[in-house]
Amino acid sequence: IRGLSAEDFPLIPKIEEKPIAVFKKSEILKTGLTQVVCCAAISEARPEFSGVLFQLDKDMVRFVATDSFRLAEKTIFQSNNLSQSTSLVIPQRTIQELIKILGEKAPGEVRFILGDSQVLFELDDVQLISRVIDAQYPDYQQIIPKSFQTQITVSREELVNNIRIASIFSSKINDIKFSVKQGKLEILSQDPDLGEHRSQISGQVSGQPLEIIFNFRYLIEGLTNISTKQVLLGLNEEAGNTRSNPAVVKPVGEDGYIYVVMPIKTT
């Protein structure tokens, strides 16, 4: 077997700082990262979007990811070793590798250490070191709606199943239509070659009737990262001809997670 000189192997950096955060239960960290990393951008055209934003202060850790079509935010409330808040962007590939490690190891404590432009995750005998993306994350809070014209609470499992069926009849742009009426949500899709689909599920509706179109893939990704029996959908109609208003998906009875998705603009 032909090998290479050990001297050519890159030096592993040493980070000897104290942990700024300790996750007592690794499964909580794994779940939180899994809920957001799917929203990170594949392209590195905007480097900040290709990673996961970590925001930390003395009382919480928050993870955020977006590709500009959808956004996920997860907040874990815990005490941290910080005198002032800090934020950094960690590459998507690092987060995916960390999730894999956490899934293979027995549940335990994870220490998060911040060095000079690098981070270190420690779990038992495993150390994962990564660079930090040198880019400024945008003020994403501006795009999260604070109020809604229409809200509907439905069964998460029933909604996912009906979206998957509707997706069979969606067009090439993966579009399905939501039509919210009193006490129910209708899901419609149509393809010139395959035919059309129409189904409905019951729910608790507040606000006005509304129709809105989504990419079904984005909806399914968000919904499958929620474990509660019911979800709340917050919807708004299009804001004129210039932009679409994002929709919000939240688990009912569980704080700390929000999924934002842009609808498909109608012409």
Coordinates of C-alpha atoms in Angstrom, one line a residue:
I1 CA 0.0 0.0 0.0
R2 CA 1.5 3.3 -1.0
G3 CA 1.1 6.1 1.5
L4 CA 2.1 9.7 2.1
S5 CA 4.5 11.3 4.6
A6 CA 3.0 11.9 8.0
E7 CA 4.7 15.3 7.9
D8 CA 2.3 16.3 5.1
F9 CA -0.8 15.8 7.4
P10 CA -2.1 19.2 8.5
L11 CA -1.5 20.2 12.1
I12 CA -4.6 19.9 14.3
P13 CA -5.1 23.2 16.1
K14 CA -5.3 23.3 19.9
I15 CA -8.1 25.3 21.5
E16 CA -7.4 25.6 25.2
E17 CA -10.1 28.0 26.2
K18 CA -12.8 27.2 28.7
P19 CA -16.2 26.1 27.4
I20 CA -18.6 29.0 26.8
A21 CA -21.6 26.5 26.7
V22 CA -22.2 23.0 28.0
F23 CA -25.1 21.0 26.6
K24 CA -26.0 18.6 29.4
K25 CA -28.0 16.4 27.1
S26 CA -26.5 15.7 23.7
E27 CA -29.8 14.6 22.3
I28 CA -31.3 18.1 22.8
L29 CA -28.4 19.6 20.9
K30 CA -28.8 17.0 18.1
T31 CA -32.5 17.7 17.7
G32 CA -32.0 21.4 17.7
L33 CA -29.3 21.3 15.0
T34 CA -31.3 18.9 12.9
Q35 CA -34.3 21.2 13.0
V36 CA -32.4 24.1 11.4
V37 CA -29.5 22.7 9.2
C38 CA -31.9 21.7 6.4
C39 CA -32.5 25.4 5.7
A40 CA -28.8 26.3 5.2
A41 CA -28.0 27.1 1.6
I42 CA -26.1 24.6 -0.6
S43 CA -24.4 27.3 -2.6
E44 CA -21.6 29.4 -1.1
A45 CA -22.4 32.4 -3.2
R46 CA -23.3 34.1 0.1
P47 CA -21.1 32.3 2.7
E48 CA -23.1 33.3 5.7
F49 CA -26.2 31.5 4.3
S50 CA -24.1 28.3 3.8
G51 CA -23.7 27.9 7.6
V52 CA -25.7 27.9 10.8
L53 CA -25.8 31.0 13.0
F54 CA -25.0 30.4 16.7
Q55 CA -26.2 33.2 19.0
L56 CA -25.3 32.8 22.7
D57 CA -25.8 34.8 25.9
K58 CA -25.8 33.9 29.5
D59 CA -29.3 32.4 29.4
M60 CA -29.8 30.8 26.0
V61 CA -28.3 29.3 22.8
R62 CA -30.0 30.0 19.5
F63 CA -29.4 28.3 16.1
V64 CA -30.6 29.9 12.8
A65 CA -30.3 28.8 9.2
T66 CA -31.8 30.2 6.0
D67 CA -31.3 29.9 2.2
S68 CA -33.6 32.9 1.6
F69 CA -36.6 30.7 0.7
R70 CA -37.1 29.4 4.2
L71 CA -35.7 29.9 7.7
A72 CA -35.6 27.9 10.9
E73 CA -34.8 29.2 14.4
K74 CA -34.3 27.0 17.4
T75 CA -33.7 28.3 20.9
I76 CA -32.4 26.3 23.8
F77 CA -32.7 27.9 27.2
Q78 CA -29.8 27.2 29.5
S79 CA -27.1 28.9 31.6
N80 CA -23.8 29.6 29.7
N81 CA -20.4 30.8 30.8
L82 CA -20.7 34.2 29.1
S83 CA -20.6 37.8 30.4
Q84 CA -21.8 39.2 27.1
S85 CA -23.6 37.9 24.1
T86 CA -21.8 36.5 21.1
S87 CA -22.6 35.2 17.6
L88 CA -20.8 33.2 15.0
V89 CA -21.5 31.2 11.8
I90 CA -20.4 27.6 11.6
P91 CA -20.2 25.7 8.3
Q92 CA -23.1 23.5 7.3
R93 CA -20.8 20.5 6.8
T94 CA -19.5 20.8 10.3
I95 CA -23.0 20.8 11.7
Q96 CA -23.9 17.8 9.6
E97 CA -20.8 15.9 10.9
L98 CA -21.6 16.9 14.5
I99 CA -25.2 15.5 14.1
K100 CA -23.8 12.3 12.8
I101 CA -21.4 12.0 15.7
L102 CA -24.1 12.7 18.2
G103 CA -26.3 10.0 16.7
E104 CA -23.5 7.4 16.9
K105 CA -22.4 8.2 20.5
A106 CA -24.2 7.4 23.7
P107 CA -26.1 10.4 25.2
G108 CA -23.9 12.6 27.2
E109 CA -22.5 16.1 27.8
V110 CA -21.2 18.2 24.9
R111 CA -18.8 21.1 25.6
F112 CA -18.7 24.0 23.2
I113 CA -15.5 26.0 23.1
L114 CA -14.7 29.1 21.1
G115 CA -11.2 29.8 20.0
D116 CA -9.5 32.3 17.6
S117 CA -11.7 31.9 14.5
Q118 CA -12.3 28.3 15.4
V119 CA -14.7 26.3 17.5
L120 CA -14.4 23.0 19.3
F121 CA -17.1 20.5 20.2
E122 CA -16.1 17.9 22.8
L123 CA -18.1 14.7 23.5
D124 CA -16.4 12.0 25.6
D125 CA -13.3 11.1 23.6
V126 CA -14.3 12.9 20.4
Q127 CA -13.2 16.4 19.5
L128 CA -14.6 18.2 16.4
I129 CA -12.8 21.3 15.4
S130 CA -14.0 23.7 12.7
R131 CA -13.3 27.1 11.3
V132 CA -15.8 29.9 11.7
I133 CA -17.3 31.5 8.5
D134 CA -16.0 35.1 8.3
A135 CA -19.2 36.8 7.3
Q136 CA -21.8 39.0 8.8
Y137 CA -25.2 37.3 9.3
P138 CA -28.1 39.5 8.2
D139 CA -30.8 40.7 10.7
Y140 CA -33.1 37.8 10.0
Q141 CA -35.7 38.9 12.6
Q142 CA -37.0 41.5 10.2
I143 CA -38.5 38.9 7.9
I144 CA -40.4 36.9 10.7
P145 CA -44.0 38.2 10.7
K146 CA -45.3 39.4 14.1
S147 CA -49.0 39.3 13.1
F148 CA -51.2 37.2 10.8
Q149 CA -54.4 37.7 8.8
T150 CA -55.2 34.0 9.2
Q151 CA -54.1 31.3 11.7
I152 CA -55.0 27.7 11.6
T153 CA -54.2 24.8 14.0
V154 CA -54.2 21.3 12.4
S155 CA -52.9 17.8 13.0
R156 CA -49.3 17.7 11.9
E157 CA -49.4 14.1 10.7
E158 CA -52.6 14.6 8.8
L159 CA -51.2 17.7 7.1
V160 CA -48.0 16.0 6.1
N161 CA -49.9 13.0 4.7
N162 CA -52.2 15.2 2.6
I163 CA -49.3 17.4 1.3
R164 CA -47.4 14.2 0.2
I165 CA -50.5 13.0 -1.7
A166 CA -51.0 16.5 -3.3
S167 CA -47.3 16.6 -4.3
I168 CA -48.0 13.7 -6.8
F169 CA -50.1 16.1 -8.8
S170 CA -48.0 19.2 -8.4
S171 CA -46.4 20.9 -11.4
K172 CA -42.7 21.2 -12.2
I173 CA -42.3 24.0 -9.7
N174 CA -43.6 21.8 -6.8
D175 CA -46.6 24.1 -6.1
I176 CA -49.6 23.2 -4.0
K177 CA -52.3 25.6 -3.0
F178 CA -53.7 26.1 0.5
S179 CA -57.3 27.4 0.8
V180 CA -58.2 28.3 4.3
K181 CA -61.9 28.5 5.1
Q182 CA -64.0 28.4 8.2
G183 CA -63.0 25.3 10.2
K184 CA -61.0 23.6 7.4
L185 CA -57.9 23.7 5.2
E186 CA -58.2 22.6 1.5
I187 CA -55.1 21.4 -0.3
L188 CA -55.1 21.6 -4.0
S189 CA -52.6 20.7 -6.8
Q190 CA -52.8 20.3 -10.5
D191 CA -50.6 19.1 -13.4
P192 CA -51.7 19.2 -17.0
D193 CA -50.4 15.7 -17.7
L194 CA -51.3 13.9 -14.4
G195 CA -54.6 15.5 -13.3
E196 CA -55.6 17.3 -10.2
H197 CA -55.9 16.6 -6.4
R198 CA -58.2 18.2 -3.8
S199 CA -58.4 17.2 -0.2
Q200 CA -59.3 18.9 3.1
I201 CA -58.6 18.6 6.8
S202 CA -60.4 20.1 9.7
G203 CA -58.7 22.7 12.0
Q204 CA -59.2 25.6 14.3
V205 CA -59.3 28.8 12.1
S206 CA -59.1 32.4 13.2
G207 CA -59.1 35.3 10.8
Q208 CA -60.2 35.7 7.2
P209 CA -60.4 33.2 4.4
L210 CA -57.2 33.0 2.4
E211 CA -55.5 31.3 -0.5
I212 CA -51.7 30.8 -0.7
I213 CA -49.3 28.7 -2.7
F214 CA -46.2 26.9 -1.4
N215 CA -43.4 24.7 -2.6
F216 CA -44.5 21.4 -1.0
R217 CA -40.8 20.3 -0.4
Y218 CA -40.2 23.2 1.9
L219 CA -43.4 22.6 3.8
I220 CA -42.6 18.9 4.3
E221 CA -39.0 19.6 5.5
G222 CA -40.3 22.0 8.1
L223 CA -43.2 19.8 9.3
T224 CA -41.1 16.6 9.6
N225 CA -38.7 18.4 12.0
I226 CA -41.6 19.0 14.4
S227 CA -42.7 16.3 16.8
T228 CA -45.8 17.7 18.3
K229 CA -49.2 16.4 17.4
Q230 CA -50.5 19.7 16.2
V231 CA -49.0 22.7 14.4
L232 CA -50.0 26.3 14.0
L233 CA -49.8 28.0 10.6
G234 CA -49.6 31.8 10.5
L235 CA -50.5 33.1 7.1
N236 CA -50.7 36.5 5.3
E237 CA -51.8 37.5 1.8
E238 CA -49.4 38.9 -0.7
A239 CA -48.2 42.4 0.0
G240 CA -49.0 44.0 -3.4
N241 CA -47.0 43.3 -6.5
T242 CA -43.5 43.6 -5.0
R243 CA -43.2 40.8 -2.5
S244 CA -44.8 37.9 -0.8
N245 CA -45.4 37.7 3.0
P246 CA -43.7 34.7 4.6
A247 CA -45.7 32.1 6.5
V248 CA -44.8 30.7 9.9
V249 CA -45.1 27.1 11.2
K250 CA -44.9 26.5 14.9
P251 CA -45.3 23.4 17.1
V252 CA -48.3 23.7 19.4
G253 CA -47.4 23.2 23.0
E254 CA -43.6 23.5 22.5
D255 CA -41.7 26.8 22.7
G256 CA -38.4 27.5 21.1
Y257 CA -38.8 26.5 17.4
I258 CA -40.1 28.5 14.5
Y259 CA -40.1 27.6 10.8
V260 CA -40.6 30.4 8.2
V261 CA -41.3 29.7 4.5
M262 CA -41.8 32.0 1.6
P263 CA -44.9 31.3 -0.5
I264 CA -44.8 31.1 -4.3
K265 CA -45.8 34.4 -5.7
T266 CA -48.9 34.3 -8.0
T267 CA -48.8 36.2 -11.3

